XYZ file of C-alpha atoms in Angstrom:
681
model
C 0.000 0.000 0.000
C 1.390 3.377 -1.008
C 1.952 5.921 1.716
C -0.231 9.010 1.771
C 1.131 11.961 -0.171
C 0.177 15.628 0.153
C -2.584 17.186 -1.893
C -1.206 20.095 -3.878
C -2.532 23.495 -2.861
C -3.753 26.384 -4.957
C -2.937 29.976 -4.002
C -6.189 31.826 -4.615
C -7.667 35.027 -3.218
C -4.640 35.820 -1.090
C -4.357 32.437 0.656
C -3.551 28.754 0.142
C -6.560 26.582 -0.715
C -6.945 22.787 -0.795
C -9.395 20.894 -2.992
C -12.445 19.142 -1.572
C -11.534 15.603 -2.697
C -8.577 13.230 -2.475
C -7.248 14.083 -5.910
C -5.290 12.123 -8.518
C -1.825 10.680 -7.806
C 1.251 12.284 -9.401
C 4.229 9.975 -9.766
C 7.983 10.305 -9.712
C 9.155 9.905 -13.302
C 12.217 7.912 -12.172
C 10.872 5.585 -9.467
C 7.140 5.553 -10.128
C 6.468 6.457 -6.477
C 3.741 8.913 -5.604
C 5.008 12.461 -5.184
C 1.718 14.219 -4.516
C -1.955 14.276 -5.402
C -3.719 16.947 -7.396
C -7.256 18.309 -7.660
C -8.981 21.656 -8.015
C -12.462 20.540 -6.950
C -14.260 23.288 -5.085
C -11.859 26.056 -6.133
C -13.818 29.139 -7.226
C -12.173 30.175 -10.499
C -14.455 33.148 -11.058
C -13.574 34.505 -7.613
C -9.882 34.076 -8.368
C -10.138 36.199 -11.508
C -12.207 38.780 -9.661
C -9.627 38.985 -6.875
C -6.845 39.524 -9.384
C -8.769 42.331 -11.077
C -9.909 44.040 -7.839
C -6.790 43.630 -5.697
C -3.800 42.665 -7.817
C -4.375 45.016 -10.732
C -4.733 48.260 -8.748
C -1.739 47.390 -6.559
C 0.482 46.804 -9.577
C -0.740 49.875 -11.447
C 0.241 52.091 -8.525
C 3.865 51.135 -9.175
C 5.998 52.549 -11.968
C 7.797 50.358 -14.479
C 11.043 50.904 -12.581
C 9.489 49.905 -9.273
C 8.107 46.725 -10.802
C 11.505 46.043 -12.374
C 13.173 46.405 -8.976
C 10.744 43.864 -7.500
C 11.494 41.415 -10.328
C 15.211 41.733 -9.625
C 14.708 41.174 -5.909
C 12.453 38.186 -6.625
C 15.058 36.674 -8.962
C 17.716 37.024 -6.258
C 15.393 35.387 -3.713
C 14.694 32.430 -5.999
C 18.371 32.021 -6.795
C 19.061 31.617 -3.075
C 16.465 28.812 -2.918
C 17.141 27.069 -6.213
C 18.518 23.927 -4.522
C 15.002 23.290 -3.241
C 13.726 23.533 -6.807
C 16.532 21.286 -8.135
C 15.587 18.582 -5.643
C 11.983 18.444 -6.815
C 12.998 18.852 -10.450
C 14.881 15.539 -10.274
C 11.567 13.821 -9.594
C 10.304 15.011 -13.004
C 13.069 12.906 -14.594
C 15.407 15.857 -15.081
C 19.179 15.611 -14.738
C 21.066 18.344 -12.897
C 21.778 19.973 -16.252
C 18.103 19.756 -17.213
C 17.114 21.296 -13.889
C 19.495 24.201 -14.369
C 18.105 24.731 -17.863
C 14.631 25.027 -16.345
C 15.277 26.688 -12.985
C 18.218 28.944 -13.791
C 16.684 29.773 -17.158
C 13.483 30.950 -15.489
C 15.350 33.008 -12.921
C 17.394 34.499 -15.754
C 14.183 35.686 -17.426
C 13.293 37.639 -14.274
C 16.726 39.259 -14.198
C 16.515 40.095 -17.901
C 13.110 41.777 -17.636
C 14.241 43.658 -14.536
C 17.148 45.043 -16.533
C 15.059 45.891 -19.592
C 12.408 47.580 -17.483
C 14.999 49.781 -15.847
C 16.848 50.634 -19.074
C 14.096 50.804 -21.697
C 10.940 51.854 -19.871
C 10.197 55.155 -18.111
C 9.945 55.528 -14.350
C 6.253 56.115 -14.922
C 3.015 54.167 -15.289
C 2.413 55.008 -18.963
C 4.434 54.008 -22.017
C 4.582 56.161 -25.139
C 4.709 54.107 -28.315
C 6.282 55.958 -31.220
C 6.765 59.598 -32.044
C 4.254 62.419 -31.811
C 2.288 62.685 -35.044
C 1.340 66.153 -36.360
C -2.365 66.115 -37.266
C -2.760 69.737 -38.329
C -0.672 72.342 -40.152
C -0.531 74.803 -37.252
C 0.923 72.412 -34.677
C -2.017 72.732 -32.281
C -3.489 69.289 -33.038
C -1.218 66.279 -32.495
C -1.502 62.591 -31.731
C 0.465 59.831 -30.043
C -0.017 56.194 -29.098
C -0.202 55.630 -25.347
C 0.068 52.170 -23.753
C -1.666 51.437 -20.431
C -2.044 48.131 -18.536
C -5.109 46.034 -19.276
C -7.494 45.914 -16.292
C -7.733 42.142 -16.192
C -5.725 39.049 -15.296
C -3.116 37.208 -17.378
C -4.272 33.576 -17.294
C -1.187 31.462 -17.949
C -1.665 27.799 -18.862
C 1.684 26.017 -18.877
C 3.123 22.750 -20.178
C 4.620 19.906 -18.138
C 8.153 20.055 -19.538
C 9.295 23.359 -17.980
C 7.487 23.736 -14.653
C 9.715 26.649 -13.534
C 10.876 28.441 -16.664
C 7.434 28.200 -18.270
C 5.558 30.107 -15.543
C 8.332 32.670 -15.028
C 8.670 33.551 -18.702
C 4.963 34.426 -18.767
C 4.865 36.058 -15.345
C 7.782 38.462 -15.901
C 6.409 40.551 -18.812
C 2.899 40.567 -17.334
C 4.170 41.794 -13.959
C 6.363 44.456 -15.560
C 3.339 45.638 -17.583
C 1.258 45.960 -14.407
C -1.066 42.982 -14.993
C -1.607 40.251 -12.337
C -1.019 36.595 -13.210
C -2.965 33.407 -12.563
C -0.708 30.398 -13.203
C -2.285 27.087 -14.167
C 0.478 24.430 -14.419
C 0.233 21.097 -16.208
C -0.683 18.428 -13.685
C 2.227 16.021 -14.311
C 4.839 18.363 -12.826
C 2.609 20.776 -10.877
C 4.331 19.880 -7.591
C 7.428 21.750 -8.785
C 5.404 24.807 -9.848
C 3.626 24.771 -6.479
C 7.024 24.966 -4.769
C 8.068 27.796 -7.075
C 4.965 29.837 -6.247
C 5.390 29.092 -2.535
C 8.889 30.579 -2.692
C 7.613 33.596 -4.607
C 4.811 34.250 -2.110
C 7.091 33.680 0.883
C 9.464 36.340 -0.444
C 6.824 38.934 0.554
C 7.967 41.001 -2.397
C 4.830 40.749 -4.531
C 1.753 42.952 -4.082
C -1.353 41.083 -2.939
C -3.283 39.611 -5.842
C -0.445 39.979 -8.357
C 0.186 36.212 -8.382
C -2.251 33.306 -8.015
C -1.890 29.565 -8.646
C -4.487 27.003 -9.710
C -3.329 23.381 -9.344
C -5.548 20.829 -11.025
C -8.159 20.989 -13.724
C -8.930 24.391 -15.251
C -12.638 23.630 -14.998
C -14.770 26.623 -15.908
C -11.874 29.108 -15.648
C -12.124 30.305 -19.237
C -15.879 30.795 -18.935
C -15.154 33.839 -16.770
C -12.519 35.720 -18.779
C -13.366 39.190 -20.071
C -12.083 41.434 -22.833
C -9.569 42.898 -20.346
C -8.088 39.494 -19.488
C -5.418 37.624 -21.426
C -4.873 33.897 -21.945
C -1.431 32.455 -22.705
C -1.103 28.756 -23.454
C 1.858 26.423 -23.914
C 1.187 22.857 -25.013
C -0.031 20.829 -27.941
C -1.246 22.396 -31.166
C -4.534 20.483 -30.879
C -5.251 21.863 -27.412
C -4.263 25.365 -28.503
C -6.746 25.150 -31.349
C -9.501 24.038 -28.975
C -8.818 26.784 -26.437
C -8.577 29.452 -29.106
C -12.107 28.533 -30.189
C -13.541 28.675 -26.644
C -16.845 30.561 -26.903
C -15.980 33.100 -24.204
C -12.576 33.831 -25.731
C -14.189 34.308 -29.128
C -17.148 36.337 -27.847
C -15.031 38.725 -25.757
C -12.138 38.936 -28.222
C -9.788 37.898 -25.408
C -6.105 38.237 -26.259
C -4.958 34.652 -26.762
C -1.319 33.678 -27.163
C -0.310 30.112 -27.981
C 3.130 28.546 -27.993
C 2.571 25.043 -29.320
C 4.669 22.043 -30.244
C 6.347 22.210 -33.625
C 8.471 20.170 -35.999
C 11.607 22.264 -35.685
C 14.452 21.672 -38.095
C 18.210 22.060 -38.260
C 19.982 22.385 -41.616
C 23.593 21.406 -42.275
C 25.262 23.495 -44.980
C 26.940 21.769 -47.960
C 30.252 23.317 -46.902
C 30.173 21.546 -43.528
C 31.800 18.276 -44.542
C 33.341 15.777 -42.099
C 36.426 17.262 -40.483
C 35.152 20.835 -40.550
C 34.236 22.609 -37.293
C 30.693 23.183 -38.547
C 30.148 19.454 -39.103
C 31.119 18.751 -35.511
C 28.935 21.630 -34.275
C 25.951 20.212 -36.129
C 26.391 16.710 -34.716
C 26.966 17.982 -31.187
C 23.941 20.277 -31.320
C 21.666 17.531 -32.635
C 22.665 15.132 -29.853
C 22.180 17.878 -27.256
C 18.720 18.707 -28.546
C 17.733 15.036 -28.527
C 18.870 14.401 -24.956
C 18.396 17.605 -22.904
C 15.135 17.191 -20.935
C 14.926 13.780 -22.672
C 13.945 15.632 -25.823
C 10.848 17.073 -24.140
C 11.322 20.571 -25.469
C 8.994 22.405 -27.796
C 12.121 23.773 -29.514
C 13.951 20.445 -29.932
C 15.202 19.393 -33.375
C 12.725 16.928 -34.891
C 13.896 17.137 -38.522
C 17.631 17.130 -39.258
C 18.249 18.137 -42.881
C 21.660 17.246 -44.333
C 23.079 17.265 -47.870
C 22.236 13.906 -49.443
C 25.894 13.019 -49.939
C 26.569 13.534 -46.209
C 23.667 11.478 -44.887
C 25.779 8.408 -44.054
C 28.487 10.493 -42.394
C 26.026 12.351 -40.185
C 24.133 9.172 -39.245
C 27.363 7.500 -38.175
C 28.694 10.508 -36.243
C 25.417 11.121 -34.394
C 25.022 7.422 -33.568
C 28.534 7.267 -32.131
C 27.787 10.206 -29.840
C 24.396 8.873 -28.792
C 26.045 5.580 -27.830
C 27.969 7.486 -25.148
C 24.793 8.908 -23.574
C 24.049 7.217 -20.244
C 20.334 6.940 -19.415
C 19.076 6.499 -15.884
C 18.477 7.988 -12.469
C 19.412 11.697 -12.545
C 20.878 11.321 -9.049
C 23.793 9.424 -10.590
C 26.412 11.969 -11.782
C 27.272 9.747 -14.756
C 23.735 9.940 -16.161
C 23.391 12.223 -19.205
C 19.679 11.700 -19.859
C 16.903 11.114 -17.351
C 13.343 9.915 -17.739
C 10.369 11.314 -19.596
C 7.832 13.099 -17.405
C 5.516 10.084 -17.067
C 4.820 6.573 -18.274
C 1.889 7.959 -20.261
C 4.223 10.350 -22.006
C 6.563 7.485 -22.903
C 3.721 5.534 -24.457
C 2.683 8.589 -26.456
C 6.230 8.861 -27.851
C 6.243 5.175 -28.768
C 2.959 5.575 -30.650
C 4.366 8.510 -32.618
C 7.523 6.532 -33.388
C 5.482 3.807 -35.040
C 4.059 6.381 -37.448
C 7.509 7.803 -38.179
C 8.859 4.310 -38.932
C 6.464 4.099 -41.853
C 8.647 6.730 -43.553
C 12.074 5.734 -42.311
C 14.184 3.286 -40.380
C 15.833 3.493 -36.993
C 19.614 3.867 -37.195
C 20.153 4.228 -33.449
C 18.165 3.220 -30.375
C 15.389 0.815 -29.438
C 11.993 2.282 -28.466
C 11.185 -0.815 -26.414
C 14.458 -1.312 -24.565
C 17.106 0.838 -22.906
C 19.878 0.072 -20.439
C 19.169 2.135 -17.335
C 21.575 3.128 -14.555
C 20.373 2.954 -10.939
C 16.652 2.687 -11.695
C 13.899 0.227 -12.575
C 13.136 0.621 -16.323
C 9.625 -0.700 -15.753
C 8.641 1.794 -13.036
C 10.511 4.766 -14.472
C 9.572 6.490 -17.742
C 12.854 5.769 -19.510
C 13.332 5.678 -23.263
C 16.378 5.281 -25.436
C 17.370 8.155 -27.716
C 16.100 7.216 -31.167
C 17.581 8.472 -34.441
C 15.661 7.693 -37.626
C 16.668 8.037 -41.249
C 14.140 8.793 -43.996
C 15.752 8.565 -47.414
C 12.688 10.056 -49.100
C 12.313 13.578 -47.658
C 8.998 14.039 -49.460
C 7.191 11.510 -47.265
C 4.539 13.221 -45.159
C 5.168 11.592 -41.774
C 8.377 13.404 -40.684
C 6.721 16.735 -41.496
C 3.471 15.957 -39.694
C 4.185 13.634 -36.732
C 6.046 14.809 -33.623
C 7.425 12.316 -31.134
C 7.789 14.552 -28.077
C 10.853 12.854 -26.648
C 14.481 11.999 -27.516
C 13.670 11.448 -31.190
C 14.920 13.041 -34.402
C 14.802 12.106 -38.078
C 17.612 12.594 -40.609
C 16.389 13.815 -44.007
C 18.457 14.438 -47.168
C 18.282 17.482 -49.454
C 19.936 18.342 -52.759
C 19.519 22.135 -53.155
C 18.840 25.322 -51.234
C 15.417 25.590 -52.830
C 14.503 22.071 -51.765
C 15.621 22.434 -48.147
C 13.740 25.719 -47.783
C 10.627 24.015 -49.119
C 11.119 21.045 -46.794
C 11.589 23.323 -43.787
C 8.249 24.938 -44.613
C 6.548 21.519 -44.647
C 6.443 21.729 -40.844
C 3.640 24.298 -41.290
C 5.136 26.673 -38.754
C 7.960 26.188 -36.251
C 9.203 27.815 -33.070
C 12.875 27.462 -33.912
C 15.157 26.448 -36.731
C 18.899 26.448 -37.141
C 21.428 26.537 -39.953
C 24.954 25.284 -39.329
C 27.313 26.568 -41.988
C 30.415 28.620 -42.595
C 28.965 29.958 -45.859
C 27.238 33.317 -45.228
C 25.614 33.340 -48.673
C 24.037 29.912 -48.074
C 22.876 31.102 -44.662
C 21.255 34.193 -46.162
C 19.305 32.164 -48.741
C 18.043 29.718 -46.133
C 17.183 32.357 -43.516
C 15.251 34.592 -45.894
C 13.534 31.601 -47.492
C 12.573 29.881 -44.228
C 11.846 32.947 -42.062
C 8.094 33.171 -42.861
C 7.608 29.741 -41.269
C 9.752 30.291 -38.182
C 9.658 32.352 -35.018
C 13.408 32.145 -34.461
C 16.395 31.100 -36.569
C 19.909 30.402 -35.310
C 22.847 30.490 -37.712
C 25.671 28.596 -36.013
C 29.291 28.795 -37.120
C 32.786 28.887 -35.643
C 32.532 32.639 -35.033
C 29.610 32.452 -32.586
C 29.788 28.854 -31.342
C 31.548 29.718 -28.096
C 28.893 32.248 -27.071
C 25.837 30.692 -28.711
C 23.126 29.483 -26.350
C 22.140 26.809 -28.862
C 19.235 25.865 -31.083
C 16.732 25.123 -28.322
C 17.273 28.016 -25.919
C 14.661 30.796 -26.067
C 16.005 34.139 -24.874
C 13.908 36.741 -23.026
C 15.006 39.582 -25.304
C 13.803 37.728 -28.429
C 10.369 36.438 -29.356
C 9.492 32.874 -28.452
C 6.718 31.614 -30.649
C 6.050 30.848 -34.258
C 3.446 30.857 -37.012
C 0.972 28.177 -38.004
C 1.299 24.881 -36.166
C 3.582 26.572 -33.606
C 0.586 28.546 -32.339
C 0.799 31.861 -34.152
C 1.784 33.700 -30.982
C 4.779 35.367 -29.374
C 6.018 35.236 -25.810
C 8.722 37.324 -24.210
C 10.436 39.273 -26.994
C 11.756 41.935 -24.642
C 9.529 45.000 -24.442
C 7.201 43.426 -27.040
C 6.194 40.925 -24.363
C 5.360 43.757 -21.974
C 3.298 45.647 -24.547
C 1.264 42.499 -25.258
C -0.297 43.048 -21.822
C -1.141 46.697 -22.471
C -3.716 48.549 -24.539
C -2.356 50.825 -27.241
C -4.591 53.893 -27.494
C -4.260 56.755 -29.980
C -4.657 60.042 -28.127
C -5.514 63.097 -30.253
C -5.150 66.388 -28.422
C -3.347 69.687 -28.100
C 0.377 69.627 -27.264
C -0.404 70.749 -23.709
C -2.858 67.914 -23.089
C -0.591 65.332 -24.718
C 2.246 66.519 -22.470
C 0.038 66.096 -19.392
C -1.169 62.627 -20.446
C 2.192 61.200 -21.461
C 4.493 62.931 -19.009
C 6.798 64.025 -21.834
C 6.979 67.570 -23.211
C 5.557 67.964 -26.724
C 6.606 70.793 -29.023
C 3.960 73.508 -28.863
C 3.118 72.893 -25.201
C 3.753 75.720 -22.717
C 7.322 76.335 -21.571
C 8.386 78.005 -18.339
C 11.383 80.350 -18.280
C 12.947 81.920 -15.208
C 15.583 80.280 -13.043
C 18.019 78.444 -15.312
C 16.823 74.815 -15.277
C 20.405 73.593 -14.724
C 20.197 75.231 -11.273
C 17.193 73.070 -10.321
C 17.408 69.692 -8.635
C 15.280 66.803 -9.818
C 12.825 67.599 -7.017
C 12.447 71.172 -8.284
C 12.587 70.627 -12.045
C 9.323 70.387 -13.973
C 8.437 69.251 -17.488
C 8.509 72.349 -19.710
C 11.156 74.248 -17.726
C 13.199 76.021 -20.367
C 16.010 78.406 -21.207
C 16.497 80.418 -24.414
C 20.092 81.469 -25.090
C 21.833 83.427 -27.835
C 22.255 84.675 -30.394
C 25.821 83.865 -31.362
C 27.182 84.755 -34.783
C 29.121 82.103 -36.681
C 32.164 83.559 -38.454
C 34.361 82.295 -41.271
C 37.246 82.185 -38.783
C 35.176 79.923 -36.509
C 34.645 77.453 -39.353
C 38.303 77.524 -40.424
C 39.551 77.113 -36.849
C 37.173 74.190 -36.155
C 38.352 72.454 -39.353
C 42.020 72.858 -38.396
C 41.492 72.010 -34.715
C 39.451 68.807 -35.320
C 41.002 67.683 -38.593
C 37.584 67.668 -40.277
C 38.590 69.412 -43.516
C 35.720 68.166 -45.650
C 35.543 70.406 -48.718
C 32.180 71.965 -47.790
C 33.916 73.621 -44.836
C 37.230 74.567 -46.470
C 36.979 74.910 -50.284
C 34.826 77.826 -51.434
C 34.710 76.787 -55.100
C 33.821 73.154 -54.386
C 31.277 74.173 -51.722
C 29.573 76.577 -54.157
C 29.269 73.736 -56.672
C 27.452 71.553 -54.109
C 23.674 71.998 -54.743
C 22.923 71.430 -51.032
C 25.170 74.200 -49.723
C 26.074 76.814 -52.351
C 29.108 77.932 -50.370
C 31.149 77.322 -47.231
C 29.044 75.939 -44.362
C 29.741 75.347 -40.682
C 30.343 71.856 -39.371
C 27.265 70.317 -37.790
C 29.275 69.525 -34.677
C 30.437 73.134 -34.503
C 26.757 74.117 -34.341
C 26.151 71.578 -31.554
C 29.225 72.802 -29.682
C 28.158 76.440 -29.927
C 24.666 75.471 -28.737
C 26.142 73.774 -25.652
C 28.163 76.864 -24.916
C 25.009 78.969 -25.110
C 22.699 76.906 -22.890
C 25.151 75.630 -20.276
C 25.171 76.976 -16.739
C 28.825 76.317 -15.862
C 28.879 76.525 -12.057
C 28.749 73.328 -9.950
C 25.176 72.374 -9.178
C 22.597 69.608 -9.468
C 23.528 68.716 -13.075
C 26.140 65.972 -12.644
C 26.940 64.931 -16.205
C 25.944 65.054 -19.858
C 25.929 61.452 -21.047
C 24.879 61.772 -24.645
C 22.759 63.056 -27.496
C 19.943 61.268 -29.291
C 17.922 61.875 -32.449
C 20.366 64.483 -33.783
C 19.390 65.945 -37.145
C 20.976 68.832 -39.073
C 18.096 70.516 -40.872
C 19.357 73.779 -42.421
C 22.950 74.633 -43.474
C 24.644 77.259 -41.316
C 26.833 79.756 -43.163
C 29.268 82.361 -41.863
C 27.269 85.345 -40.661
C 24.313 83.292 -39.421
C 23.169 83.900 -35.841
C 22.362 80.899 -33.648
C 19.829 80.754 -30.821
C 19.127 77.626 -28.765
C 15.987 76.699 -26.854
C 16.478 73.977 -24.233
C 13.360 72.458 -22.619
C 13.005 69.753 -19.967
C 11.294 67.024 -21.971
C 11.250 64.006 -19.666
C 12.275 63.484 -16.027
C 13.144 59.954 -14.870
C 14.207 59.513 -11.236
C 16.310 56.411 -10.694
C 15.146 54.029 -8.013
C 17.640 53.505 -5.194
C 19.908 56.322 -6.419
C 20.332 59.966 -5.451
C 20.014 61.167 -9.031
C 17.899 60.682 -12.135
C 17.891 61.286 -15.859
C 16.588 64.346 -17.657
C 15.952 64.436 -21.386
C 16.100 67.969 -22.847
C 14.471 68.971 -26.119
C 17.026 71.083 -27.983
C 16.146 73.312 -30.922
C 18.867 75.432 -32.555
C 17.523 78.155 -34.877
C 19.024 80.829 -37.112
C 18.148 84.539 -37.369
C 15.204 83.686 -39.628
C 13.698 81.333 -37.042
C 14.556 78.233 -39.093
C 15.625 75.146 -37.174
C 19.183 74.274 -38.106
C 19.535 71.351 -35.653
C 17.216 69.377 -33.388
C 18.210 66.747 -30.835
C 17.780 65.488 -27.294
C 20.424 66.157 -24.654
C 20.657 63.558 -21.878
C 21.884 64.544 -18.422
C 22.159 63.075 -14.937
C 20.707 65.394 -12.297
C 20.830 65.148 -8.511
C 17.513 64.623 -6.743
C 18.419 67.309 -4.220
C 20.623 70.381 -4.562
C 24.103 69.802 -3.106
C 24.682 71.727 0.121
């Protein structure tokens, strides 16, 4: 008789909840022993969504992007301190130590990455401005801009069994940074690891109430209660994604639905990568890695390995030799390279898919029905041998339609660039593809040909091999998703992932109103002159504070001296005859950087004060040539003020407009400075 195991809890409505029945057993993938039981009977899903909207949403929206980013960083540090607890449970999913790090450390890395992006790329504000101000009238009094604000719902996140830590965190991070609460619904097979993850997150006491909830067990009527302000993100099979996408409530309320589904990802070996070349070895090594990491249970794993027809035997032999060195067994044994699949049911599903694939090809390595296992019972544990197939006819349908979600890949020959691009597209949409070649021209043809069917493409060669994260590693700064069979969605993708959780609204208004709404000064809005703004601390400075300085006359001697002093003797500044012949100038003109330098000399307030440093210019454009005799005036206006969290200074962006005596703009740009929050004593 099996000993009693705990019933997994859900974290709903600000507290831990337990289901009303005994639940269904969850088993250790290695030993077959019960790990826990799972059920969601009696859990009020509608109340959970309501709590997230009423409590979690307002609490998050009170924080700025930078404050949310700081919490993500602190949370990542907290989880990193407790990752050994996650590793221990991860081993029970069949994962080796390397697999566990891929999942656990990868998820923590996503939090760190979004914390960094939020701090560097988003304002210390609650609103995000998307794109430039658009003039809507000739007089400049009617303008428009896109403003992004957090949706007022909950991000419902339905995750797959294969990444019980990374999967939830890669959805949670962009939602949290956007200001939208999350409800995590893990796959049952490995939900005990996600429960531990959420327990650690809640115990950190870093997260606002209602910003994170967990539903362990069946989703039940959860999707019946989503509204147009909620979002649903799903990772899993393409068939389930299709069913959820068509849910009546999702369709009726036009709920934002993002799917990241399984796909028949491919890797292509270039014709130049013959045996003995570094690229050949990289291809073989990568294929074996993708087959064996997480026992091949990755939505990004290589399922179709395309190689030049004349190299098919060489690749089959090289891959088989490497696979023969892979030790399968209990992940607790340090010699084990590949652990178990997540469950016995999953193993049987892989075996069924393998039978279909064998109709199109033959096995050249591995035995689906037998594997030598180290330190474990092969009958109780969900172990499977790595299996490499070879299909000599690449036009057969099975390799392009059937996915064995385990340590399985099929070698397929090709004879031309055109053919391999067409074969890659036969997958009907993939999350990831790779090209291993030292030939940049071949890589270009394949990438541009295959890109419409892929969410991500890696080109691997000797130049980037040392730093490359590999074919199957999604990165938080790049999109993770793909068209067609892969789900048609995108996750992460840096700031794109954040904006997915926000509503983009076009605001049409006067410059003054647009400045008030967006927190960034818009040309035409009121400006305030008086005390030089460089004498004001961050606490005193206001959007629109301005200084007008000048005029200063540019002389021929100034231009000649600047040319000699800098070494910039371009003919337009030094040769009267050649400059007159230039249709853009019609004579000697001042250097653009001379204009910028004179402008700085005009607007600067030189005494020590709250302005600590000028750290750059952005969006610099030279609009009208400046000739000797022209008079320059500069208008400097505080455009955006961004206090830095946990620092005694912040950033100020200044709108800079340099004009001539006729009022024409000769240069426009933004000056970036660091300014103390308080005036130095």
